[in-house]
PDB file of C-alpha atoms in Angstrom:
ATOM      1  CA  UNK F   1       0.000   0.000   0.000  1.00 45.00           C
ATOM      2  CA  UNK F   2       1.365   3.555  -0.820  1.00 44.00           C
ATOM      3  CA  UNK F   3       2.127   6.185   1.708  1.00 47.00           C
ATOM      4  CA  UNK F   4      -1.393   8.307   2.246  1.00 49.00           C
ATOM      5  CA  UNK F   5      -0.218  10.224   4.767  1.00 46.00           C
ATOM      6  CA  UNK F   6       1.883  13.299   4.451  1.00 47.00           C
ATOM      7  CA  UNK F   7       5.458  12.992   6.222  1.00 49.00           C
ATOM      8  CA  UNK F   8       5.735  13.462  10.175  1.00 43.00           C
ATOM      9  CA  UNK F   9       7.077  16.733   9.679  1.00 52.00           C
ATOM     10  CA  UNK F  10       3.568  18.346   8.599  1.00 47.00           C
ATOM     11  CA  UNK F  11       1.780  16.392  11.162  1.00 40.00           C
ATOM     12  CA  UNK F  12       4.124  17.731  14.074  1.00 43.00           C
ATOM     13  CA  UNK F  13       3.769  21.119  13.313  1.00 49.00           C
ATOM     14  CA  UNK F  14      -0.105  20.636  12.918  1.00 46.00           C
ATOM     15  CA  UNK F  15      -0.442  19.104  16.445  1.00 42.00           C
ATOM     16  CA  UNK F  16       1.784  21.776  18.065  1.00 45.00           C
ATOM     17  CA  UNK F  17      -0.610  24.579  16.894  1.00 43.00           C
ATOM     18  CA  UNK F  18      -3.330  22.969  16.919  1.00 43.00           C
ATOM     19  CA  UNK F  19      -6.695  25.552  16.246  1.00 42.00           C
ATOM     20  CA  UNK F  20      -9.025  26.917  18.805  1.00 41.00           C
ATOM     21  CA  UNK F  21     -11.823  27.917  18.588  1.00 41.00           C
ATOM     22  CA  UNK F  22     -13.304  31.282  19.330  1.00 39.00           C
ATOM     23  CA  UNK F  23     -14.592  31.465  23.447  1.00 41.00           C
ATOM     24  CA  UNK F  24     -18.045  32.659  24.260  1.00 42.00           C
ATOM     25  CA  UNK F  25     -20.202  34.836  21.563  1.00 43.00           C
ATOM     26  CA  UNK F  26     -17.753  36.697  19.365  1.00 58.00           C
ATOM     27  CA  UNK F  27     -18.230  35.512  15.731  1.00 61.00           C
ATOM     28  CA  UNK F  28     -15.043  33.726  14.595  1.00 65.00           C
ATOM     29  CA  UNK F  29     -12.865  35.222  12.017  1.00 71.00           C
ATOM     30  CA  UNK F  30     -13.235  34.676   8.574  1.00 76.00           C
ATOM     31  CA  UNK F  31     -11.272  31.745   7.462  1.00 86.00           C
ATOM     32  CA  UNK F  32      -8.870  33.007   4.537  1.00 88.00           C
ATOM     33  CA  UNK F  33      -7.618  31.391   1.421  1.00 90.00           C
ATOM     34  CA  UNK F  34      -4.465  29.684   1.553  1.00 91.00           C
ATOM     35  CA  UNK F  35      -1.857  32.458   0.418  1.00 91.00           C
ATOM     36  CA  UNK F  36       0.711  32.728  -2.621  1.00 92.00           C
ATOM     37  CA  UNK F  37       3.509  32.374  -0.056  1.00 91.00           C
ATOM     38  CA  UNK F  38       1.283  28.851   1.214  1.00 94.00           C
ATOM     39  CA  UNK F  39       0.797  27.536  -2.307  1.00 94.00           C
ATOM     40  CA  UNK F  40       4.373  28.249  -3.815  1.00 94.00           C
ATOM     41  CA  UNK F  41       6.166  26.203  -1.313  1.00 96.00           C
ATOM     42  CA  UNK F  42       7.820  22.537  -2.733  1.00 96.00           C
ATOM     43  CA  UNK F  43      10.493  20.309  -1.721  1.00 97.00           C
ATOM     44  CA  UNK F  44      11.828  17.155  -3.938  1.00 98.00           C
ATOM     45  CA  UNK F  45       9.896  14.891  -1.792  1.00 98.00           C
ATOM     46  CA  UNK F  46       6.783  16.514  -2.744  1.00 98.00           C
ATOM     47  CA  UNK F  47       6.895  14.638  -5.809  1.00 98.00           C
ATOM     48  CA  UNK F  48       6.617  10.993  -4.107  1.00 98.00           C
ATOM     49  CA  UNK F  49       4.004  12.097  -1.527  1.00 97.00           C
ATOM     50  CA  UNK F  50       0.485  12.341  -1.508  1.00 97.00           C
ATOM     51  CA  UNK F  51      -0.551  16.186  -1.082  1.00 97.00           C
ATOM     52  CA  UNK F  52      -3.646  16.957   0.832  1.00 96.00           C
ATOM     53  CA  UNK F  53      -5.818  17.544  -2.546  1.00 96.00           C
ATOM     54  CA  UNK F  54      -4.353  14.225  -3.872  1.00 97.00           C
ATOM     55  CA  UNK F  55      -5.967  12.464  -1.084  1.00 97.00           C
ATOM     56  CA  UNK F  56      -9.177  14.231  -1.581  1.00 96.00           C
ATOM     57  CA  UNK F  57      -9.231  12.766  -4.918  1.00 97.00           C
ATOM     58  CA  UNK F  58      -8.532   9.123  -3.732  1.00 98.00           C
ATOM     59  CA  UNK F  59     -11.095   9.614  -1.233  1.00 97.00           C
ATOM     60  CA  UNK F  60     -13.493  10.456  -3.595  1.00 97.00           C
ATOM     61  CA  UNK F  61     -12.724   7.599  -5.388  1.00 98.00           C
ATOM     62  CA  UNK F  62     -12.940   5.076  -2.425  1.00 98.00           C
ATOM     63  CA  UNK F  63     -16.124   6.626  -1.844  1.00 98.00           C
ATOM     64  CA  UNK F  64     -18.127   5.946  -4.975  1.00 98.00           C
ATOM     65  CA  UNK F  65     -16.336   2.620  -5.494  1.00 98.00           C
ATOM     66  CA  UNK F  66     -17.537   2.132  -1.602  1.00 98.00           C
ATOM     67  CA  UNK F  67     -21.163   3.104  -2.517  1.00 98.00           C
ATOM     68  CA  UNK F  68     -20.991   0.582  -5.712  1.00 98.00           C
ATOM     69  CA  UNK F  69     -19.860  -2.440  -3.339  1.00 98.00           C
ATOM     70  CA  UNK F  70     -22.608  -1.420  -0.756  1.00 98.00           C
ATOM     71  CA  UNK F  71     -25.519  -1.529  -3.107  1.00 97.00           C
ATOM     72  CA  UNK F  72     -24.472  -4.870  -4.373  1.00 97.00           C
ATOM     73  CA  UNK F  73     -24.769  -5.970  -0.574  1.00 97.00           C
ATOM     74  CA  UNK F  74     -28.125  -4.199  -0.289  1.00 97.00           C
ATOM     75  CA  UNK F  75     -26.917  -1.152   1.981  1.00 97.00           C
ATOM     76  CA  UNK F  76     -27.258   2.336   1.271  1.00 95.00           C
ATOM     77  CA  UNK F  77     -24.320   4.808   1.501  1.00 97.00           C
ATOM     78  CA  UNK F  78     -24.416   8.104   1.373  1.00 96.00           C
ATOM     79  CA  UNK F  79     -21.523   9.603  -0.880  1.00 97.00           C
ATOM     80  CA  UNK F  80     -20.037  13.151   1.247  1.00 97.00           C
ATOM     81  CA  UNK F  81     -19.856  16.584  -0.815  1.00 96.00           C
ATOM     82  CA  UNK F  82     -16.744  17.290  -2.954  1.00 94.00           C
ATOM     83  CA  UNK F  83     -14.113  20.097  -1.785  1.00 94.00           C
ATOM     84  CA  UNK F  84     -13.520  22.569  -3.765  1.00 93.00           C
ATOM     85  CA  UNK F  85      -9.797  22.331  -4.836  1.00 91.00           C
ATOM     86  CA  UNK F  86      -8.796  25.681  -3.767  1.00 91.00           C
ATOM     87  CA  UNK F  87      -9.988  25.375  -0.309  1.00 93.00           C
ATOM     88  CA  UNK F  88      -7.643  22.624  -0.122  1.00 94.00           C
ATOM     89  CA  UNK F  89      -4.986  22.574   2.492  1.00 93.00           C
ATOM     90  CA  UNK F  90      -1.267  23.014   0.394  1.00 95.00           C
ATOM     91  CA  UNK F  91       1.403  20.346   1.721  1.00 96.00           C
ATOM     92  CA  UNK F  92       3.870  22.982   2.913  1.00 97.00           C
ATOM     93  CA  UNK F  93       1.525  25.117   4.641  1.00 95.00           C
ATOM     94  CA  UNK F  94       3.173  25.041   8.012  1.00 94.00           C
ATOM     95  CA  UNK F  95       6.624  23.441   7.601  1.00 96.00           C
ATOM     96  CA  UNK F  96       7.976  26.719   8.115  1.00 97.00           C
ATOM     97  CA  UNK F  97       5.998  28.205  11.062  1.00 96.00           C
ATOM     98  CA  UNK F  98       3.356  30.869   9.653  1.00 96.00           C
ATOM     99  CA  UNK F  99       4.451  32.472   6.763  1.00 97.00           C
ATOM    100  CA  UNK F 100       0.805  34.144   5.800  1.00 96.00           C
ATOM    101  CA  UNK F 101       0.389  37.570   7.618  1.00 96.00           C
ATOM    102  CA  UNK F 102      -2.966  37.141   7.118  1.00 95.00           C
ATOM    103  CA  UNK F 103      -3.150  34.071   8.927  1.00 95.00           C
ATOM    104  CA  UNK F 104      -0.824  35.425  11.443  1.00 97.00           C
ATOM    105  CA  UNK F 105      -2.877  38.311  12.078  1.00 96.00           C
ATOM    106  CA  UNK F 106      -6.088  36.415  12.458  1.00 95.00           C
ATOM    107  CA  UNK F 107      -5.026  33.089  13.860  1.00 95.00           C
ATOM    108  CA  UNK F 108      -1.666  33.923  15.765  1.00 96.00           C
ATOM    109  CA  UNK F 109       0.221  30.417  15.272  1.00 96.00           C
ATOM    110  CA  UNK F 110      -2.360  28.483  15.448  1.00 93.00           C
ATOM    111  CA  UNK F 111      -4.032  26.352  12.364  1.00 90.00           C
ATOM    112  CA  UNK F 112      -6.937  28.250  10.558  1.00 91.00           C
ATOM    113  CA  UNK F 113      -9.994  26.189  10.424  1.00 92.00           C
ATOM    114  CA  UNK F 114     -10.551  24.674   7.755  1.00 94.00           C
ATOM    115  CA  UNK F 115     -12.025  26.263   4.166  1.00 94.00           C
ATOM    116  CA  UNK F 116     -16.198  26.250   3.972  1.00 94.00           C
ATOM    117  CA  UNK F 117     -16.187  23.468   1.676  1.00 95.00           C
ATOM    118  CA  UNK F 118     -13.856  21.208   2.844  1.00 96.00           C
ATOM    119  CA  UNK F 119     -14.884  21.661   6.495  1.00 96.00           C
ATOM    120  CA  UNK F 120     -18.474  21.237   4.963  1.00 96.00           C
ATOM    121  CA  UNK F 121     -17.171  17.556   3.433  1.00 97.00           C
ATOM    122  CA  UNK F 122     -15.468  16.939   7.149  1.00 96.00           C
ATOM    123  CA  UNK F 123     -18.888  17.548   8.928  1.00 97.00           C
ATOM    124  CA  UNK F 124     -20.906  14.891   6.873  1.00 97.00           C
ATOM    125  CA  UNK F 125     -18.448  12.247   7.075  1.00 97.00           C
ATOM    126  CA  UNK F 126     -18.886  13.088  11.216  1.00 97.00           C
ATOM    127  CA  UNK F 127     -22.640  12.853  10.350  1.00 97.00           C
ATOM    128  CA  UNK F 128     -22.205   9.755   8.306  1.00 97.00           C
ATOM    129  CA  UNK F 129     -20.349   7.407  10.633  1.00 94.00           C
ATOM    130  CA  UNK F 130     -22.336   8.679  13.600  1.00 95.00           C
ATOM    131  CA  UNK F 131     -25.600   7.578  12.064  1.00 96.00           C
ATOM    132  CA  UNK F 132     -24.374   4.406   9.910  1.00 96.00           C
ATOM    133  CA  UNK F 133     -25.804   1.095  11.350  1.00 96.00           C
ATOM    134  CA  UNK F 134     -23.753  -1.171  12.810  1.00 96.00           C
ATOM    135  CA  UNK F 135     -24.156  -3.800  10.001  1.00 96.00           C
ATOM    136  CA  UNK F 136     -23.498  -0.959   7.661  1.00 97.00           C
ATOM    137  CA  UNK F 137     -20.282  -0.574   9.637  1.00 96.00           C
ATOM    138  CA  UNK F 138     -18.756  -4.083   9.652  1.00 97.00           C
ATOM    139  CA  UNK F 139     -19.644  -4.204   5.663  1.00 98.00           C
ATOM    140  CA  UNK F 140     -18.001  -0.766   4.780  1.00 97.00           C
ATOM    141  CA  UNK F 141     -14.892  -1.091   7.272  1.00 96.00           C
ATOM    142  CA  UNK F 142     -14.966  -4.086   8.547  1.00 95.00           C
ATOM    143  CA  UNK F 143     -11.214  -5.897   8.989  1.00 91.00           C
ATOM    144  CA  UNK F 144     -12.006  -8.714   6.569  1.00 91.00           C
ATOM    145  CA  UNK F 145     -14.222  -8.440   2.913  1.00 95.00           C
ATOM    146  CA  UNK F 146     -14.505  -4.537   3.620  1.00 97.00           C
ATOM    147  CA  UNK F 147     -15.869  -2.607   0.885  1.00 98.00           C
ATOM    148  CA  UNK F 148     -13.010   0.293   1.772  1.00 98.00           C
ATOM    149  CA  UNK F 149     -10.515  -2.971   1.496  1.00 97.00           C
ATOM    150  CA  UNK F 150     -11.750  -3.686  -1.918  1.00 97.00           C
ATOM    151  CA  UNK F 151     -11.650   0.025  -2.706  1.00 98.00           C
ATOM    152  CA  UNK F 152      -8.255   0.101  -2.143  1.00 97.00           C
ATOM    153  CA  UNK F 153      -7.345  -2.760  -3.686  1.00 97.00           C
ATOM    154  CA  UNK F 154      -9.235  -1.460  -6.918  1.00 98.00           C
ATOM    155  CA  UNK F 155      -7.134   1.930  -6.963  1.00 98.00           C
ATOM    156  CA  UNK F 156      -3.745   0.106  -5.784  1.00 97.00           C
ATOM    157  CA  UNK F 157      -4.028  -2.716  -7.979  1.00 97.00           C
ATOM    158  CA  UNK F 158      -0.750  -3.220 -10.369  1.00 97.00           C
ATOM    159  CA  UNK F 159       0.950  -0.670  -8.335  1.00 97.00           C
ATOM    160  CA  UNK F 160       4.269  -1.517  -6.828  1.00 96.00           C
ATOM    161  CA  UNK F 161       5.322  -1.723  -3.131  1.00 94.00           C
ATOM    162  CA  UNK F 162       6.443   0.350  -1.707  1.00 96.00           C
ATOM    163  CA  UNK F 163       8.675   1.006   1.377  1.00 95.00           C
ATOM    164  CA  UNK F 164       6.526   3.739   3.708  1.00 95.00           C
ATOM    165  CA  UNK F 165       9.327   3.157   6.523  1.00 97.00           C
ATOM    166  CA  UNK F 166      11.786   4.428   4.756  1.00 97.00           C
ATOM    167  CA  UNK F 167      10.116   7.175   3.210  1.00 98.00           C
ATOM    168  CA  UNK F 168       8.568   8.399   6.765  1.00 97.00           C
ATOM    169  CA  UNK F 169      12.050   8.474   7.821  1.00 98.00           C
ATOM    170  CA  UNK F 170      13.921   9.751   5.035  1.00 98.00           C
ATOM    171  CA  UNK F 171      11.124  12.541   5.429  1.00 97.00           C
ATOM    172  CA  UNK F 172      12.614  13.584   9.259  1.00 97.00           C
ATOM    173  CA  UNK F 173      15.738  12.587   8.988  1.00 98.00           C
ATOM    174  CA  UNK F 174      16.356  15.188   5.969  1.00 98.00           C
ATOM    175  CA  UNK F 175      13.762  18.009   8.019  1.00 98.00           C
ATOM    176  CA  UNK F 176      16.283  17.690  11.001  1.00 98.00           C
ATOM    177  CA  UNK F 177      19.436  17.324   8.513  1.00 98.00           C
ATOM    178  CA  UNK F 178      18.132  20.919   7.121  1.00 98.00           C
ATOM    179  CA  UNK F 179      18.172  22.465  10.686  1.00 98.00           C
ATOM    180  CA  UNK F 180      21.646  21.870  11.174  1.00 97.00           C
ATOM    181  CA  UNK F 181      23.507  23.121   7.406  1.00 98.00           C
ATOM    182  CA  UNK F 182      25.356  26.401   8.307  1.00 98.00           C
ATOM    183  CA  UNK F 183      23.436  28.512   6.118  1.00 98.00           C
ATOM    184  CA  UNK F 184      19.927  27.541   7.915  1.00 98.00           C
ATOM    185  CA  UNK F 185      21.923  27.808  10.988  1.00 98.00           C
ATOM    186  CA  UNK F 186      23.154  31.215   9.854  1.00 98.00           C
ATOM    187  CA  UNK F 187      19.842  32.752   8.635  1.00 98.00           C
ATOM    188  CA  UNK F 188      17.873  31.181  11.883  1.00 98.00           C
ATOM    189  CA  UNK F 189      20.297  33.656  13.898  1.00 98.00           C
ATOM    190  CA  UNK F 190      19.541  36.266  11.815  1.00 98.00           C
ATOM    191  CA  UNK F 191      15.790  35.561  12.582  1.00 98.00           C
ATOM    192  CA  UNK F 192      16.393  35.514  15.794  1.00 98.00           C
ATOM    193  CA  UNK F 193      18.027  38.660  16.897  1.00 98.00           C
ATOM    194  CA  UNK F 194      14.957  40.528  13.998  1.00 98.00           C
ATOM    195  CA  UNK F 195      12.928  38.957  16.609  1.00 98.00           C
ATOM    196  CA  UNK F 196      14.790  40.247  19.934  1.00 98.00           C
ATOM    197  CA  UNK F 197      14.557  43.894  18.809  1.00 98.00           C
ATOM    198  CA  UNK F 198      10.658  43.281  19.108  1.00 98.00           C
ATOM    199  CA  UNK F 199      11.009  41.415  22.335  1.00 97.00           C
ATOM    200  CA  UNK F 200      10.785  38.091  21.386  1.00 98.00           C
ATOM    201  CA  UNK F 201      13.060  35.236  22.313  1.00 98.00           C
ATOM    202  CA  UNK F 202      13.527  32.200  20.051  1.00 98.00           C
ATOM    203  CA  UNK F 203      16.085  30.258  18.727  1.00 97.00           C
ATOM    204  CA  UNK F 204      14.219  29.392  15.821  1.00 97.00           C
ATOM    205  CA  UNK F 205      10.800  29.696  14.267  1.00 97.00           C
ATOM    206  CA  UNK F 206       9.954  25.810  15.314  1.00 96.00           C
ATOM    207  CA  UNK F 207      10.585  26.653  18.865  1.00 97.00           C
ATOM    208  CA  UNK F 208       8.172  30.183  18.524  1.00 97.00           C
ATOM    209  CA  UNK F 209       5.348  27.735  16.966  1.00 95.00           C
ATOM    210  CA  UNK F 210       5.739  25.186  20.003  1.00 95.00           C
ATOM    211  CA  UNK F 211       5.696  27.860  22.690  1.00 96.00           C
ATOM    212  CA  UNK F 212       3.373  26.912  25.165  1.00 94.00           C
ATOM    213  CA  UNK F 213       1.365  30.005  25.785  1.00 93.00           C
ATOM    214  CA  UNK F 214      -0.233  29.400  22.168  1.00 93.00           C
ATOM    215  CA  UNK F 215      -0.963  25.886  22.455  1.00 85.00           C
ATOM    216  CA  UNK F 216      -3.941  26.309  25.390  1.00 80.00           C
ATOM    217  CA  UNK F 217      -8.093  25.904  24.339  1.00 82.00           C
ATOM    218  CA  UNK F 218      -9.744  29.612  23.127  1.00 84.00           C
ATOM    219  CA  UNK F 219      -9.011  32.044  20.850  1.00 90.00           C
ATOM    220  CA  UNK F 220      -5.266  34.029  20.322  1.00 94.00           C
ATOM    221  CA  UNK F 221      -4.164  36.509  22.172  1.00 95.00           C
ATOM    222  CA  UNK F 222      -3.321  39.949  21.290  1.00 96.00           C
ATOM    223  CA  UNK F 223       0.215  38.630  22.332  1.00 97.00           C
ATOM    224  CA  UNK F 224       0.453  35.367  20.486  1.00 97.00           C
ATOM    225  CA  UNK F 225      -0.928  37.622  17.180  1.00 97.00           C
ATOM    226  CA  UNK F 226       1.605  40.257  17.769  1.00 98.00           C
ATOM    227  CA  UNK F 227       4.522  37.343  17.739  1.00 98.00           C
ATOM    228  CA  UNK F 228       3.473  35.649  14.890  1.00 98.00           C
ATOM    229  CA  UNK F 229       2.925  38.681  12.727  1.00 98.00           C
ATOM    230  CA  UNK F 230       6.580  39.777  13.647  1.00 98.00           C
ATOM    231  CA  UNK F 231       7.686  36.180  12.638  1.00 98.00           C
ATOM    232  CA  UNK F 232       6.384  36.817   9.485  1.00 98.00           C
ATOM    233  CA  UNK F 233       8.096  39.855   9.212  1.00 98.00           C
ATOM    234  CA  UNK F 234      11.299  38.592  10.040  1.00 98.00           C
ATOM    235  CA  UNK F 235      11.332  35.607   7.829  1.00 98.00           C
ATOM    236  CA  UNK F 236      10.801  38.197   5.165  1.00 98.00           C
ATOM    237  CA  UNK F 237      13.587  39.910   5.929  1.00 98.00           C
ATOM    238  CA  UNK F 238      15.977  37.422   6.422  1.00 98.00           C
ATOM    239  CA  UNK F 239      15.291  35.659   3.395  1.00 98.00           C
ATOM    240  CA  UNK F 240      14.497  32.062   5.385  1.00 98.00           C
ATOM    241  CA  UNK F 241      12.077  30.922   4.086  1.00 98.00           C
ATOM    242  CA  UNK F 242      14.046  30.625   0.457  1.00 97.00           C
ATOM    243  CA  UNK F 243      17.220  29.963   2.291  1.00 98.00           C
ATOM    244  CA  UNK F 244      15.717  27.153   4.039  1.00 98.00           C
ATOM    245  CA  UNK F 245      13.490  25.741   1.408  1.00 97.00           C
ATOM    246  CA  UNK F 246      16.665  25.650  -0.819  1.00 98.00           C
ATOM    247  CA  UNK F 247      18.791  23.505   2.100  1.00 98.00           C
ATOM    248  CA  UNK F 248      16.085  21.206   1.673  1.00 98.00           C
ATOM    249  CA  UNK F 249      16.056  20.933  -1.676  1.00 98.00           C
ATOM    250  CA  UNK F 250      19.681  20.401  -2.058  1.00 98.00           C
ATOM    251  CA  UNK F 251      19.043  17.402   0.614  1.00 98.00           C
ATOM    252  CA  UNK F 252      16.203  15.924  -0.651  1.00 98.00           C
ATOM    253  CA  UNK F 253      17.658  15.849  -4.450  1.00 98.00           C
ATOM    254  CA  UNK F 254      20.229  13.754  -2.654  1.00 98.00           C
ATOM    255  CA  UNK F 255      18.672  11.384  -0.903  1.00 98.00           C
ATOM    256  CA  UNK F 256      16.163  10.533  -3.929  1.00 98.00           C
ATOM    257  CA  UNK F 257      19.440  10.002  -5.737  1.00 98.00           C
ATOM    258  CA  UNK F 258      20.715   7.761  -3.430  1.00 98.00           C
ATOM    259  CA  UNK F 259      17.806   5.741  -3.175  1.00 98.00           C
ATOM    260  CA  UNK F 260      16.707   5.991  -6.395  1.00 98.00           C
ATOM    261  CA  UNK F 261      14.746   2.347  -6.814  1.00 97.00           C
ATOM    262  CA  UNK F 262      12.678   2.887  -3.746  1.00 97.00           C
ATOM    263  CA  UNK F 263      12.163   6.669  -4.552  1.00 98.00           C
ATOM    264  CA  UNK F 264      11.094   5.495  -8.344  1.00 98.00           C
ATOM    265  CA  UNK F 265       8.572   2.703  -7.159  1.00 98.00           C
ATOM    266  CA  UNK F 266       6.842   5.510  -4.903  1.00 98.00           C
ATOM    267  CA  UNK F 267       6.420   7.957  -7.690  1.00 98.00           C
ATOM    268  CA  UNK F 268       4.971   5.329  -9.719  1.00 98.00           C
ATOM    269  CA  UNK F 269       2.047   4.011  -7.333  1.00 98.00           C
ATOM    270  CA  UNK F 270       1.431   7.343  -6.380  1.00 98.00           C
ATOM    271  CA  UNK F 271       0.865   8.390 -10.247  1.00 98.00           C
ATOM    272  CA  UNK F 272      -0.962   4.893 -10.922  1.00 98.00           C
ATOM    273  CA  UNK F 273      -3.353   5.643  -7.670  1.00 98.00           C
ATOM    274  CA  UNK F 274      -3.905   8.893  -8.940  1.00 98.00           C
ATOM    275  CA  UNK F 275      -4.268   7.538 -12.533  1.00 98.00           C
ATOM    276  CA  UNK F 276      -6.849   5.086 -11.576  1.00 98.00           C
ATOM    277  CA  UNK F 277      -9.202   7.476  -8.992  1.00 98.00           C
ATOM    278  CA  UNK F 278      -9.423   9.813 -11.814  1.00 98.00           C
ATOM    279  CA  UNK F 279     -10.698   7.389 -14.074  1.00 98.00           C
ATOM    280  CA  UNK F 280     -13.513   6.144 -11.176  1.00 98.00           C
ATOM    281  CA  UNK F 281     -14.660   9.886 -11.030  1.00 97.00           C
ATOM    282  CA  UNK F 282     -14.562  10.485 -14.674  1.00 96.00           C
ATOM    283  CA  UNK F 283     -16.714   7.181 -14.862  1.00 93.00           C
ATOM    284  CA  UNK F 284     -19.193   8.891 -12.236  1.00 83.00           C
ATOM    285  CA  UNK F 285     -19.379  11.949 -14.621  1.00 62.00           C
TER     286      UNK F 285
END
């Protein structure tokens, strides 16, 4: 089975700031679109992992091919609304810290909610599984004859293994190799003393993100939005963001090259997946 998660990295820096939501009466702040400086970050291994809107489009897939299977058992299943691709969470969102000011001025360091149609999608899959029978259960998810096992098997079939180990580790061990190069070591100092003339005391923008007066229930502070719109500013004007993103380039590049069988067999389930969703949804059409 091919990786479906995105690397640890992403997932780290989601749970750290995780979002809160708005206390008491006060109408919650408009949820933004994901930004230019969002959507224009890549690294190499970007290329070999599912993104958050490729999943979306496998899950779509699993779903109809779910609803097919449960209507030849003589159960009903109710197939959840599409997202809309642009309100799609972009793989690199975070793996920098914020790097929106508009996020950074609405949501301090914390993770916006997500976009209306995607949380929309979220909400009746909630709904779904809350209300599904229990015989409805076993037969969609069940651990033997599933109809999300044969899903899978549908969209990975002919696709070659994989090793997710190895790519889940090649993913941190090249995040934490990028931490230490001189030049990100260089440019994080930089950062740093932009942020002591405001006050602010970090040795990096990980360690501002996984302070732990922003990771309590309720809404930001006027504190915690003030420090993550000066982050912003200082990764602007320390160039780290393209500093950094470069390090990791150079690194990843590498490491595909030096494992370039495993990194070859990954790019080629992940296109086949991909290849054969589309052609379920197209089917649907």
């Amino acid at each position: 089975m091919s990786v479906r998660l995105l690397g640890s990295v992403v997932v780290l820096l989601a749970a750290v700031a995780a979002c809160a939501t708005a206390e008491g009466t006060e109408p919650a702040p408009p949820v933004p679109m994901p930004g230019a400086e969002a959507r224009e970050l890549s690294v190499p291994f970007d290329r070999y992992n599912f993104s958050p809107a490729d999943i979306m489009i496998l899950e779509a897939a699993e779903d109809l091919l779910i609803r097919d299977c449960m209507r030849r058992r003589g159960m009903e299943w109710e197939v959840l609304p599409p997202a809309v691709a642009d309100d799609v969470e972009p793989p690199n969102r975070r793996r920098y810290g914020v790097v929106e000011a508009e996020v950074a001025g609405l949501y301090g360091f914390r993770v916006p909610p997500d976009r209306p149609s995607v949380a929309r999608r979220f909400a009746a899959r909630e709904t779904r599984t809350r209300r599904l029978p229990t015989a409805a259960r076993e037969a969609a998810y069940g651990k033997t004859g599933s109809c999300l096992g044969e899903a899978r098997d549908h969209l990975e079939r002919g696709t070659p293994q994989v090793d997710e180990a190895l790519f889940n580790r090649l993913i941190t061990e090249t995040f934490e190799r990028s931490q230490q190069d001189p030049e990100v070591e260089r440019v994080f100092q930089a950062w740093s003393a932009c942020m002591r003339e405001h006050g602010l005391h970090y040795a990096d923008p990980l360690a501002a993100v996984a302070d732990e007066r922003w990771t309590g229930d309720g809404a930001p502070t006027r504190e915690e939005i003030r420090a993550a719109q000066v982050d912003v500013r200082c990764k602007e004007e320390t160039a780290l963001i393209s500093v950094w993103s470069a390090v990791e380039k150079r690194i990843q590049d590498g490491t595909v090259r030096a494992h370039a069988a495993e990194f070859q067999a990954l790019r080629t389930a992940k296109d086949q997946q991909l290849a054969a969703a589309r052609r379920v949804l197209s089917a649907q059409d």
